[in-house]
Short mmCIF file of C-alpha atoms and ligand atoms in Angstrom, two decimals:
data_model
loop_
_atom_site.label_atom_id
_atom_site.label_comp_id
_atom_site.label_asym_id
_atom_site.label_seq_id
_atom_site.Cartn_x
_atom_site.Cartn_y
_atom_site.Cartn_z
CA MET A 1 -16.55 -19.20 18.29
CA ASN A 2 -15.61 -18.30 21.83
CA ALA A 3 -13.65 -15.22 22.85
CA ASN A 4 -10.37 -17.09 23.36
CA ALA A 5 -10.48 -18.72 19.99
CA SER A 6 -11.16 -15.41 18.25
CA ALA A 7 -8.42 -13.66 20.24
CA SER A 8 -5.86 -16.23 19.16
CA ARG A 9 -6.66 -15.79 15.48
CA MET A 10 -4.29 -13.72 13.40
CA GLU A 11 -5.56 -10.19 13.16
CA THR A 12 -6.85 -9.27 9.70
CA ARG A 13 -5.61 -5.86 8.59
CA PRO A 14 -5.81 -5.41 4.83
CA ALA A 15 -3.92 -2.28 3.76
CA SER A 16 -6.84 -1.15 1.67
CA LEU A 17 -10.34 -1.79 2.93
CA ARG A 18 -13.47 -2.06 0.81
CA ILE A 19 -16.28 -0.18 2.56
CA LEU A 20 -19.89 0.06 1.44
CA PHE A 21 -21.30 3.22 3.02
CA LEU A 22 -25.10 3.51 3.19
CA SER A 23 -26.90 6.77 3.86
CA ALA A 24 -30.41 8.09 3.25
CA GLU A 25 -29.00 11.55 2.56
CA VAL A 26 -25.69 12.72 1.11
CA PHE A 27 -24.63 16.31 0.49
CA PRO A 28 -24.78 17.86 -2.14
CA TYR A 29 -27.47 15.57 -3.61
CA ALA A 30 -29.98 15.41 -0.74
CA LYS A 31 -29.85 17.02 2.67
CA THR A 32 -32.06 17.71 5.66
CA GLY A 33 -29.34 17.95 8.31
CA GLY A 34 -26.00 16.81 9.63
CA LEU A 35 -26.24 13.23 8.34
CA ALA A 36 -25.92 14.56 4.79
CA ASP A 37 -22.86 16.60 5.71
CA VAL A 38 -21.19 13.57 7.26
CA ALA A 39 -22.08 11.24 4.39
CA GLY A 40 -20.81 13.80 1.90
CA SER A 41 -17.47 14.40 3.58
CA LEU A 42 -16.29 11.45 5.74
CA PRO A 43 -16.07 9.04 2.75
CA LYS A 44 -13.84 11.51 0.88
CA ALA A 45 -11.47 11.62 3.85
CA ILE A 46 -11.42 7.81 4.09
CA ARG A 47 -10.72 7.57 0.37
CA ARG A 48 -7.79 9.95 0.79
CA LEU A 49 -6.32 7.49 3.31
CA GLY A 50 -6.22 4.85 0.59
CA HIS A 51 -9.39 2.86 1.16
CA ASP A 52 -11.98 1.90 -1.44
CA ILE A 53 -15.13 3.37 0.03
CA ARG A 54 -18.32 3.59 -2.02
CA ILE A 55 -21.53 5.36 -1.05
CA VAL A 56 -25.04 4.10 -1.74
CA MET A 57 -28.10 6.36 -1.42
CA PRO A 58 -31.58 6.52 -2.94
CA ARG A 59 -32.12 8.56 -6.08
CA TYR A 60 -34.96 10.80 -4.95
CA GLY A 61 -37.07 12.42 -7.66
CA PHE A 62 -35.46 15.81 -7.09
CA ILE A 63 -31.94 14.52 -7.85
CA GLU A 64 -31.79 15.36 -11.53
CA ILE A 65 -29.96 12.93 -13.79
CA ASP A 66 -28.63 15.63 -16.14
CA ARG A 67 -27.68 18.15 -13.50
CA TRP A 68 -25.53 15.66 -11.63
CA ARG A 69 -24.44 13.78 -14.75
CA LEU A 70 -25.60 10.48 -13.36
CA LYS A 71 -24.44 7.46 -15.30
CA LYS A 72 -26.68 4.41 -15.48
CA VAL A 73 -24.63 1.41 -14.36
CA ILE A 74 -27.32 -1.26 -13.90
CA ASP A 75 -30.54 -1.29 -15.94
CA ALA A 76 -32.52 -3.65 -13.80
CA LEU A 77 -31.32 -5.02 -10.48
CA SER A 78 -33.70 -7.53 -8.96
CA VAL A 79 -34.13 -6.85 -5.23
CA PRO A 80 -35.94 -9.34 -2.96
CA PHE A 81 -38.91 -7.56 -1.45
CA GLY A 82 -41.72 -9.19 0.55
CA GLU A 83 -42.82 -12.38 -1.14
CA GLY A 84 -41.35 -11.38 -4.47
CA SER A 85 -38.96 -8.80 -5.80
CA GLU A 86 -38.77 -5.22 -7.06
CA ILE A 87 -36.53 -3.73 -9.69
CA ALA A 88 -33.94 -1.04 -9.04
CA ILE A 89 -32.10 1.02 -11.62
CA ILE A 90 -28.63 1.96 -10.40
CA TYR A 91 -27.00 5.27 -11.29
CA GLU A 92 -23.51 6.40 -10.43
CA ALA A 93 -22.17 9.83 -9.56
CA ARG A 94 -18.71 10.81 -8.32
CA LEU A 95 -18.01 12.81 -5.20
CA ASP A 96 -14.39 13.68 -5.89
CA ASP A 97 -13.04 10.15 -6.31
CA VAL A 98 -15.76 8.40 -4.34
CA PRO A 99 -18.36 6.47 -6.35
CA VAL A 100 -21.90 7.28 -5.25
CA TYR A 101 -24.41 4.65 -6.33
CA MET A 102 -28.00 5.84 -6.41
CA VAL A 103 -30.85 3.36 -6.12
CA ASP A 104 -33.73 4.38 -8.34
CA ASN A 105 -37.25 3.04 -8.17
CA ALA A 106 -40.09 5.37 -9.13
CA ARG A 107 -42.58 3.81 -6.73
CA PHE A 108 -40.41 4.46 -3.67
CA PHE A 109 -38.28 7.46 -4.46
CA ASP A 110 -39.95 9.64 -7.05
CA ARG A 111 -40.99 12.13 -4.36
CA ASP A 112 -40.28 15.76 -3.54
CA GLY A 113 -38.89 15.03 -0.09
CA ILE A 114 -36.69 12.54 1.71
CA TYR A 115 -38.69 11.38 4.76
CA ALA A 116 -42.06 11.39 6.46
CA TYR A 117 -44.00 9.28 3.98
CA PRO A 118 -46.38 6.58 5.21
CA ASP A 119 -44.31 3.93 3.43
CA ASP A 120 -40.89 4.99 4.79
CA ALA A 121 -40.29 1.51 6.22
CA GLU A 122 -40.83 -0.11 2.81
CA ARG A 123 -38.77 2.59 1.10
CA PHE A 124 -35.72 2.16 3.29
CA ILE A 125 -36.00 -1.64 3.38
CA PHE A 126 -35.92 -1.57 -0.39
CA PHE A 127 -33.01 0.87 -0.45
CA SER A 128 -30.91 -1.10 2.06
CA ARG A 129 -31.58 -4.44 0.47
CA ALA A 130 -30.79 -3.00 -2.97
CA ALA A 131 -27.43 -1.78 -1.62
CA LEU A 132 -26.48 -5.34 -0.63
CA GLU A 133 -27.69 -6.81 -3.91
CA LEU A 134 -25.77 -4.11 -5.76
CA ALA A 135 -22.47 -5.10 -4.13
CA LYS A 136 -23.12 -8.64 -5.24
CA ALA A 137 -24.07 -7.64 -8.78
CA LEU A 138 -20.81 -5.67 -9.03
CA ASN A 139 -18.99 -8.64 -7.54
CA TRP A 140 -17.41 -6.13 -5.16
CA GLN A 141 -17.08 -7.79 -1.79
CA PRO A 142 -16.98 -5.25 1.04
CA HIS A 143 -14.95 -5.87 4.19
CA ILE A 144 -17.29 -3.47 5.96
CA VAL A 145 -20.85 -2.32 5.43
CA HIS A 146 -21.12 1.02 7.21
CA CYS A 147 -24.78 1.72 8.07
CA ASN A 148 -26.08 5.09 9.19
CA ASP A 149 -29.16 5.66 11.33
CA TRP A 150 -32.41 3.68 11.44
CA HIS A 151 -32.98 3.68 7.69
CA THR A 152 -30.21 1.13 7.33
CA GLY A 153 -30.75 -0.65 10.66
CA LEU A 154 -31.90 -3.92 9.14
CA VAL A 155 -28.68 -4.48 7.21
CA PRO A 156 -26.75 -5.96 10.17
CA ASN A 157 -29.85 -8.03 10.94
CA TRP A 158 -29.95 -9.48 7.40
CA LEU A 159 -26.24 -10.25 7.32
CA LYS A 160 -26.58 -12.30 10.51
CA THR A 161 -29.73 -14.13 9.40
CA ILE A 162 -30.81 -14.50 5.80
CA TYR A 163 -27.33 -13.87 4.33
CA LYS A 164 -25.49 -15.77 7.08
CA ASP A 165 -24.52 -18.73 4.95
CA ASP A 166 -23.91 -16.77 1.78
CA PRO A 167 -20.18 -17.12 0.98
CA PHE A 168 -20.18 -13.64 -0.58
CA TRP A 169 -20.94 -12.06 2.81
CA LYS A 170 -19.04 -14.49 5.05
CA GLN A 171 -16.11 -12.16 5.82
CA THR A 172 -18.10 -8.92 5.85
CA ARG A 173 -18.66 -7.08 9.12
CA THR A 174 -21.02 -4.20 9.90
CA VAL A 175 -20.53 -0.85 11.59
CA PHE A 176 -23.66 1.04 12.61
CA THR A 177 -23.39 4.77 13.28
CA VAL A 178 -25.98 6.52 15.41
CA HIS A 179 -26.33 10.11 14.22
CA ASN A 180 -29.43 10.70 16.30
CA LEU A 181 -30.98 8.20 18.67
CA ALA A 182 -34.27 10.09 18.65
CA TYR A 183 -35.28 8.76 15.23
CA GLN A 184 -35.70 5.01 15.58
CA GLY A 185 -37.94 3.61 12.86
CA VAL A 186 -40.53 1.58 14.78
CA TYR A 187 -43.09 -0.39 12.76
CA GLY A 188 -45.71 -3.06 13.12
CA HIS A 189 -45.29 -6.79 12.57
CA ARG A 190 -46.18 -6.79 8.87
CA ILE A 191 -42.90 -5.14 8.06
CA LEU A 192 -41.01 -8.32 9.00
CA GLU A 193 -42.59 -9.97 5.97
CA VAL A 194 -41.64 -7.09 3.72
CA ALA A 195 -38.08 -7.38 5.03
CA GLY A 196 -37.95 -11.15 4.50
CA LEU A 197 -37.36 -11.66 8.22
CA ALA A 198 -40.68 -13.19 9.24
CA HIS A 199 -39.09 -16.59 9.91
CA HIS A 200 -36.58 -15.04 12.26
CA GLY A 201 -39.27 -13.43 14.34
CA PHE A 202 -39.63 -10.68 16.87
CA ILE A 203 -36.96 -9.77 19.34
CA ALA A 204 -37.89 -9.44 22.99
CA HIS A 205 -35.70 -7.94 25.70
CA PRO A 206 -36.63 -7.94 29.41
CA GLN A 207 -36.11 -4.20 29.79
CA LEU A 208 -37.89 -3.34 26.58
CA ALA A 209 -41.36 -4.72 27.18
CA HIS A 210 -42.84 -2.30 24.66
CA TRP A 211 -41.01 -4.17 21.91
CA ASP A 212 -43.60 -6.91 21.76
CA HIS A 213 -44.77 -7.35 18.20
CA VAL A 214 -42.88 -4.31 17.14
CA VAL A 215 -40.06 -4.10 14.61
CA HIS A 216 -37.45 -1.67 15.75
CA PHE A 217 -35.05 -0.69 12.95
CA MET A 218 -32.54 1.18 15.08
CA GLY A 219 -32.77 -1.37 17.90
CA ARG A 220 -31.96 -4.15 15.44
CA GLY A 221 -29.02 -2.18 14.10
CA LEU A 222 -27.70 -1.84 17.66
CA ILE A 223 -28.19 -5.53 18.39
CA TYR A 224 -26.75 -7.00 15.23
CA ALA A 225 -23.99 -4.60 14.17
CA ASP A 226 -20.46 -5.80 14.85
CA PHE A 227 -19.44 -2.34 15.98
CA ILE A 228 -21.42 0.75 16.91
CA THR A 229 -20.24 4.30 16.67
CA THR A 230 -21.83 7.59 17.46
CA VAL A 231 -20.85 11.10 16.55
CA SER A 232 -19.14 12.44 19.68
CA PRO A 233 -17.42 10.93 22.75
CA ARG A 234 -19.77 12.76 25.15
CA TYR A 235 -22.91 11.51 23.36
CA ALA A 236 -21.44 7.98 23.44
CA ARG A 237 -21.44 8.21 27.23
CA GLU A 238 -24.76 10.03 27.50
CA ILE A 239 -26.73 7.43 25.54
CA LEU A 240 -25.84 4.76 28.11
CA THR A 241 -28.15 6.58 30.54
CA PRO A 242 -31.96 6.61 30.64
CA GLU A 243 -31.95 10.41 30.30
CA PHE A 244 -30.39 10.36 26.82
CA GLY A 245 -30.87 6.70 25.82
CA ALA A 246 -34.30 7.23 24.24
CA GLY A 247 -35.38 3.84 25.59
CA LEU A 248 -32.45 2.02 23.97
CA ASP A 249 -29.92 2.46 26.78
CA PRO A 250 -30.35 -1.12 28.11
CA ILE A 251 -29.09 -2.49 24.78
CA LEU A 252 -26.37 0.12 24.51
CA ARG A 253 -25.08 -0.72 28.00
CA ASP A 254 -24.73 -4.35 26.98
CA ARG A 255 -22.81 -3.23 23.93
CA ALA A 256 -20.67 -0.61 25.65
CA ASP A 257 -17.42 -2.41 24.77
CA THR A 258 -18.23 -2.14 21.06
CA LEU A 259 -19.54 1.43 21.19
CA VAL A 260 -17.17 4.24 20.21
CA GLY A 261 -17.76 8.00 20.05
CA ILE A 262 -15.97 9.68 17.14
CA LEU A 263 -16.37 13.39 16.73
CA ASN A 264 -17.70 14.54 13.35
CA GLY A 265 -15.52 16.74 11.22
CA ILE A 266 -16.77 19.26 8.70
CA ASP A 267 -15.99 19.57 5.03
CA VAL A 268 -13.39 22.33 5.28
CA GLU A 269 -13.47 22.96 1.54
CA GLU A 270 -17.23 23.38 1.45
CA TRP A 271 -17.09 25.53 4.59
CA ASN A 272 -14.27 27.95 3.97
CA PRO A 273 -14.69 31.73 4.38
CA ALA A 274 -11.62 32.30 2.22
CA THR A 275 -13.18 30.69 -0.87
CA ASP A 276 -16.93 30.76 -0.14
CA SER A 277 -18.84 31.85 -3.26
CA TYR A 278 -22.08 32.48 -1.35
CA ILE A 279 -20.76 35.42 0.65
CA PRO A 280 -20.10 38.92 -0.71
CA ARG A 281 -16.71 39.30 0.99
CA ARG A 282 -14.26 36.47 1.48
CA TYR A 283 -11.89 36.59 4.42
CA ASP A 284 -9.58 34.58 6.62
CA VAL A 285 -8.11 34.92 10.06
CA ALA A 286 -5.68 37.60 8.86
CA SER A 287 -8.43 39.73 7.33
CA LEU A 288 -11.12 39.32 9.96
CA GLU A 289 -12.21 42.96 9.77
CA ALA A 290 -13.54 42.25 6.24
CA ARG A 291 -16.18 40.13 7.93
CA ALA A 292 -18.09 43.33 8.77
CA GLU A 293 -19.15 43.57 5.14
CA ASN A 294 -20.87 40.17 5.34
CA ARG A 295 -22.55 41.25 8.54
CA ARG A 296 -23.97 44.30 6.75
CA ALA A 297 -25.02 42.18 3.77
CA LEU A 298 -26.80 39.74 6.06
CA LEU A 299 -28.70 42.46 7.88
CA ALA A 300 -29.67 44.09 4.59
CA ASP A 301 -30.66 40.71 3.13
CA VAL A 302 -33.08 39.87 5.94
CA GLY A 303 -34.17 43.50 6.42
CA LEU A 304 -32.82 44.29 9.89
CA PRO A 305 -31.38 47.72 10.76
CA GLU A 306 -27.67 48.06 10.37
CA GLU A 307 -27.08 50.33 13.31
CA SER A 308 -27.65 49.18 16.86
CA GLU A 309 -25.86 48.78 20.16
CA GLY A 310 -25.88 45.05 20.47
CA PRO A 311 -24.41 41.99 18.75
CA VAL A 312 -25.95 40.06 15.86
CA LEU A 313 -27.16 36.61 16.88
CA GLY A 314 -27.96 33.67 14.67
CA PHE A 315 -29.67 30.30 14.80
CA ILE A 316 -29.72 27.69 12.03
CA GLY A 317 -31.38 24.33 12.37
CA ARG A 318 -34.32 22.01 12.17
CA LEU A 319 -37.25 23.35 14.19
CA THR A 320 -37.78 20.40 16.51
CA GLU A 321 -38.02 19.72 20.22
CA GLN A 322 -34.33 18.78 20.21
CA LYS A 323 -33.00 22.18 19.23
CA GLY A 324 -34.28 24.14 22.24
CA ILE A 325 -36.55 26.51 20.31
CA ASP A 326 -38.62 27.20 23.42
CA LEU A 327 -35.55 28.63 25.19
CA LEU A 328 -34.57 30.51 22.07
CA VAL A 329 -37.95 32.20 21.81
CA GLN A 330 -37.99 33.22 25.46
CA VAL A 331 -34.51 34.67 25.22
CA ALA A 332 -35.07 36.45 21.89
CA GLU A 333 -37.50 38.72 23.65
CA ASP A 334 -35.03 39.74 26.38
CA ALA A 335 -32.13 39.98 23.95
CA ALA A 336 -34.12 42.44 21.85
CA ARG A 337 -35.26 44.47 24.80
CA TYR A 338 -32.24 44.62 27.08
CA LEU A 339 -29.25 43.86 24.84
CA ASP A 340 -30.45 45.55 21.67
CA ALA A 341 -29.31 42.40 19.87
CA ARG A 342 -30.51 41.56 16.37
CA PHE A 343 -31.39 37.95 15.78
CA VAL A 344 -31.57 36.01 12.51
CA ILE A 345 -33.28 32.62 12.67
CA LEU A 346 -33.18 30.13 9.77
CA GLY A 347 -34.99 26.84 10.03
CA THR A 348 -37.66 24.50 8.79
CA GLY A 349 -39.76 22.10 10.78
CA GLU A 350 -42.68 21.80 13.12
CA GLU A 351 -45.50 24.29 12.83
CA ARG A 352 -45.72 24.97 16.57
CA TRP A 353 -42.12 26.18 16.80
CA GLN A 354 -42.52 28.20 13.65
CA SER A 355 -45.54 30.06 14.99
CA MET A 356 -43.78 30.73 18.31
CA ILE A 357 -40.84 32.24 16.47
CA GLU A 358 -43.14 34.17 14.19
CA ALA A 359 -44.87 35.70 17.19
CA VAL A 360 -41.59 37.13 18.61
CA ALA A 361 -40.51 38.31 15.17
CA GLU A 362 -43.79 40.18 14.74
CA LYS A 363 -43.46 41.73 18.16
CA HIS A 364 -39.87 42.86 17.57
CA PRO A 365 -39.60 43.65 13.86
CA GLU A 366 -36.50 45.77 14.42
CA HIS A 367 -34.70 42.96 16.19
CA VAL A 368 -35.86 39.51 15.18
CA ARG A 369 -36.13 38.10 11.67
CA ALA A 370 -37.05 34.51 10.83
CA VAL A 371 -36.73 32.67 7.52
CA PHE A 372 -38.57 29.36 7.34
CA THR A 373 -36.96 27.76 4.31
CA PHE A 374 -34.07 25.43 3.68
CA ASN A 375 -31.61 27.93 2.29
CA ASN A 376 -27.97 26.94 1.98
CA PRO A 377 -26.70 30.30 0.59
CA LEU A 378 -28.38 32.15 3.48
CA ALA A 379 -26.88 29.65 5.95
CA HIS A 380 -23.42 30.53 4.58
CA LEU A 381 -24.14 34.26 4.95
CA ILE A 382 -25.33 33.75 8.54
CA TYR A 383 -22.15 31.91 9.53
CA ALA A 384 -20.11 34.66 7.86
CA GLY A 385 -22.08 37.55 9.32
CA VAL A 386 -23.31 36.90 12.85
CA ASP A 387 -21.30 37.63 15.99
CA ILE A 388 -22.77 34.81 18.06
CA LEU A 389 -24.40 31.55 16.94
CA LEU A 390 -26.84 30.03 19.44
CA MET A 391 -27.42 26.30 19.99
CA PRO A 392 -29.46 25.75 23.15
CA SER A 393 -30.15 22.07 22.34
CA ARG A 394 -31.89 19.67 24.71
CA PHE A 395 -29.53 17.05 23.38
CA GLU A 396 -27.07 17.19 20.52
CA PRO A 397 -25.31 14.04 19.23
CA CYS A 398 -22.56 16.13 17.66
CA GLY A 399 -23.81 19.32 16.06
CA LEU A 400 -22.01 20.76 13.09
CA ASN A 401 -23.26 24.33 13.24
CA GLN A 402 -21.01 25.29 16.14
CA MET A 403 -17.94 24.03 14.25
CA ILE A 404 -18.95 25.77 11.03
CA ALA A 405 -19.58 28.94 13.04
CA MET A 406 -16.10 28.82 14.59
CA ARG A 407 -14.51 28.29 11.19
CA TYR A 408 -16.28 31.46 10.04
CA GLY A 409 -15.30 33.55 13.06
CA ALA A 410 -18.74 33.47 14.69
CA VAL A 411 -18.54 32.61 18.38
CA PRO A 412 -20.77 29.72 19.50
CA LEU A 413 -23.05 29.85 22.51
CA VAL A 414 -24.20 26.32 23.31
CA ARG A 415 -25.77 24.13 25.92
CA GLU A 416 -23.21 21.82 27.48
CA VAL A 417 -24.46 18.51 26.03
CA GLY A 418 -23.24 15.90 23.57
CA GLY A 419 -20.90 17.07 20.84
CA LEU A 420 -21.44 20.68 21.87
CA ALA A 421 -19.70 19.93 25.17
CA ASP A 422 -16.85 18.21 23.29
CA THR A 423 -16.21 21.16 20.97
CA VAL A 424 -17.05 24.35 22.88
CA GLN A 425 -15.27 25.34 26.08
CA ASP A 426 -16.85 28.14 28.07
CA PHE A 427 -14.74 31.30 28.07
CA ASP A 428 -13.19 32.03 31.45
CA PRO A 429 -12.11 35.68 31.72
CA ARG A 430 -9.80 34.87 34.64
CA THR A 431 -7.65 32.38 32.76
CA GLY A 432 -8.45 33.60 29.25
CA GLU A 433 -9.23 30.02 28.24
CA GLY A 434 -12.17 28.87 26.15
CA ASN A 435 -13.48 29.25 22.62
CA GLY A 436 -17.14 30.13 23.15
CA PHE A 437 -19.87 30.28 25.76
CA SER A 438 -21.91 27.51 27.32
CA PHE A 439 -24.54 26.85 29.94
CA LYS A 440 -25.70 23.69 31.69
CA GLU A 441 -29.29 23.76 32.86
CA TYR A 442 -32.06 23.58 30.29
CA LYS A 443 -33.56 26.89 31.39
CA ALA A 444 -34.12 30.24 29.67
CA GLN A 445 -32.37 32.04 32.56
CA ALA A 446 -29.28 29.91 32.11
CA LEU A 447 -29.18 30.66 28.39
CA TYR A 448 -29.83 34.35 28.99
CA THR A 449 -27.05 34.61 31.58
CA ALA A 450 -24.59 33.08 29.13
CA LEU A 451 -25.83 35.43 26.43
CA VAL A 452 -25.24 38.46 28.66
CA ARG A 453 -21.70 37.24 29.33
CA ALA A 454 -21.14 36.77 25.61
CA ALA A 455 -22.56 40.22 24.79
CA GLU A 456 -20.31 41.84 27.41
CA ASN A 457 -17.21 40.14 26.07
CA TRP A 458 -18.22 41.06 22.54
CA LYS A 459 -17.72 44.70 23.54
CA HIS A 460 -14.08 43.97 24.41
CA ARG A 461 -12.75 43.83 20.89
CA GLY A 462 -9.41 42.29 21.87
CA VAL A 463 -11.00 39.44 23.81
CA TRP A 464 -13.51 38.86 21.07
CA ARG A 465 -10.88 38.75 18.38
CA THR A 466 -8.96 36.14 20.38
CA LEU A 467 -12.07 33.99 20.57
CA GLN A 468 -12.66 34.37 16.85
CA GLU A 469 -9.06 33.54 16.02
CA ARG A 470 -9.14 30.49 18.24
CA GLY A 471 -12.20 29.15 16.43
CA MET A 472 -10.89 29.95 12.98
CA THR A 473 -7.56 28.23 13.55
CA THR A 474 -8.97 25.02 15.07
CA ASP A 475 -8.68 21.93 12.89
CA PHE A 476 -12.23 20.75 12.21
CA SER A 477 -11.25 18.64 9.21
CA TRP A 478 -12.06 14.95 8.99
CA SER A 479 -8.46 13.73 8.94
CA ARG A 480 -8.24 12.67 12.59
CA SER A 481 -11.76 11.25 12.83
CA ALA A 482 -11.39 9.39 9.53
CA ARG A 483 -8.42 7.53 11.03
CA GLN A 484 -10.52 6.65 14.05
CA TYR A 485 -13.22 5.21 11.79
CA ILE A 486 -10.62 3.10 10.03
CA GLU A 487 -9.48 1.72 13.38
CA VAL A 488 -13.10 0.84 14.13
CA TYR A 489 -13.37 -0.89 10.74
CA TYR A 490 -10.33 -3.03 11.59
CA ARG A 491 -11.72 -3.85 15.02
CA ALA A 492 -15.07 -4.79 13.49
CA LEU A 493 -13.35 -6.93 10.89
CA ASN A 494 -11.68 -8.89 13.66
CA THR A 495 -14.83 -9.67 15.62
CA SER A 496 -16.34 -13.13 15.49
CA GLY A 497 -19.45 -11.87 13.72
CA GLU A 498 -21.70 -13.18 16.51
CA ILE A 499 -24.05 -11.18 18.73
CA PRO A 500 -22.14 -10.54 21.99
CA GLU A 501 -22.93 -13.19 24.61
CA ARG A 502 -23.95 -10.67 27.27
CA LEU A 503 -26.68 -9.32 25.03
CA ARG A 504 -27.73 -12.58 23.43
CA GLU A 505 -28.46 -14.09 26.85
CA LYS A 506 -31.11 -11.45 27.42
CA LEU A 507 -32.77 -11.59 24.05
CA ALA A 508 -35.63 -13.88 23.16
CA PHE A 509 -36.48 -14.52 19.53
CA LEU A 510 -40.23 -14.97 19.40
CA PRO A 511 -42.20 -16.69 16.65
CA GLY A 512 -42.19 -14.85 13.36
CA ALA A 513 -44.76 -12.43 12.09
CA THR A 514 -46.75 -15.08 10.27
CA GLU A 515 -47.32 -17.13 13.40
CA ALA A 516 -47.71 -14.07 15.61
CA THR A 517 -50.51 -12.67 13.53
CA LYS A 518 -52.42 -15.91 14.09
CA THR A 519 -52.25 -15.64 17.88
CA PRO A 520 -55.28 -13.90 19.39
P1 ADP B 601 -28.91 18.05 12.66
O1 ADP B 601 -28.18 16.95 12.00
O2 ADP B 601 -29.51 17.70 13.97
O3 ADP B 601 -29.93 18.68 11.75
P2 ADP B 601 -26.35 19.46 12.65
O4 ADP B 601 -25.88 20.65 13.43
O5 ADP B 601 -25.57 18.21 12.82
O6 ADP B 601 -27.88 19.25 12.99
O7 ADP B 601 -26.34 19.81 11.09
C1 ADP B 601 -27.14 20.79 10.54
C2 ADP B 601 -26.70 21.07 9.11
O8 ADP B 601 -27.86 21.45 8.35
C3 ADP B 601 -25.74 22.22 8.99
O9 ADP B 601 -24.95 22.05 7.83
C4 ADP B 601 -26.68 23.43 8.81
O10 ADP B 601 -26.04 24.51 8.21
C5 ADP B 601 -27.75 22.82 7.94
N1 ADP B 601 -29.10 23.41 8.04
C6 ADP B 601 -30.05 23.14 8.97
N2 ADP B 601 -31.18 23.83 8.72
C7 ADP B 601 -30.95 24.55 7.59
C8 ADP B 601 -31.76 25.46 6.80
N3 ADP B 601 -33.01 25.76 7.14
N4 ADP B 601 -31.19 25.99 5.69
C9 ADP B 601 -29.92 25.68 5.34
N5 ADP B 601 -29.12 24.85 6.04
C10 ADP B 601 -29.62 24.28 7.14
#
């Protein structure tokens, strides 16, 4: 259908949408980072606006059936897989009013962790395909399948190929949300057979020569989805450039008119200093001084001295290249020495960053303490106890920590990228405007300069209190962003369901895996 014909159609705008929401992690059941927070809170907000949204996730081995009172809803769902099929058991939990279907299959999901297994491609193909088969088995026809990150990237591909003529899926449109472009899911040709896509072949693109004989999960999501979103307006612009596009910017530029940046919210019930059961002293903006008790508890908990001249700094996050750990480590040294700041670092991840952090902590035992576990209660205590939360990220699609920090009266210090730039405005002492501190260049000096400014302003109790109050009274809830997602759902629903012409012209669909493997 051409553009004119689709424009002249009556717009479809059902008052209540049916949305199937797929995520590899959902808080509180399984979490490694921000994706889980989003998947555990956005659907609740969409439900509150009157739409029938249902989540599907894997049931990993560590999600206990009794603890979460999972109800078995399907004994044996047959899921096409490779040449044959595999069986899924489907459980159901409830997140407030939102049904959460969990796909169980011992071979794929009975593991201690979520990712980084050699068969991740097979695992997430199975999960995504099971989600589609589940909708069919329930005879629940979604208007929208909302896919999140590379794990679900083949869903839009399937709906436009192998399910294309299936009447059940005829009206369904897909929305693909990029939470982090750095994780792409790139696999060899054999995976096309596992996915049942061998006959539809490889995809070649003139600016992506390295795609030959490679199956790119996120790339396929970006090509086939009817609409694409990402988690902040700034990141939506950044990823159109080679600097932030992680090799996918040529596709994203061709899809720019169907790419929307929607800022993440946070779960303001989960993250609420007035009701938080993990912290010794609850408080709100009117009782900010009570926060000092949490600060003391934090320092005692990690074993740092209570008395010192400087502020208490915090970092929480995955220890990866992205998070700017190299800057953090360089600055920790100076902060200890010249600012007498105490620094609490909580994170899990790559060994090399861990040992770098460990080295500074050993050198400055009175100032730097690191905890290398995934520890949600300690994270709560850090937000409630530190004066300044640092996020010197190389890139940051949205970032939730800075918003959680502000809600807890900790002042964020961030690098001016992605969602950090959209949520934190550098404090300007001349105008009194701003809600935190930020720096531009990815350099330790730039971070340190901002930290000195923050530490100076921290001494001015009145100024500091204003910054804290500003953060604590900002609306970080999902209500606004949830409405923006619903608008995207309607826009997606009213697309033709074809790959945009501009992109299609550039793509070549090469012979399938079976033929390709025969070529020398
Ligand atoms: P990303 O998605 O890149 O990991 P975000 O800032 O979007 O980063 O989200 C991070 C989320 O994970 C926050 O809720 C943060 O509190 C939590 N988190 C990260 N690391 C840890 C950890 N080691 N222990 C507890 N919570 C953590």
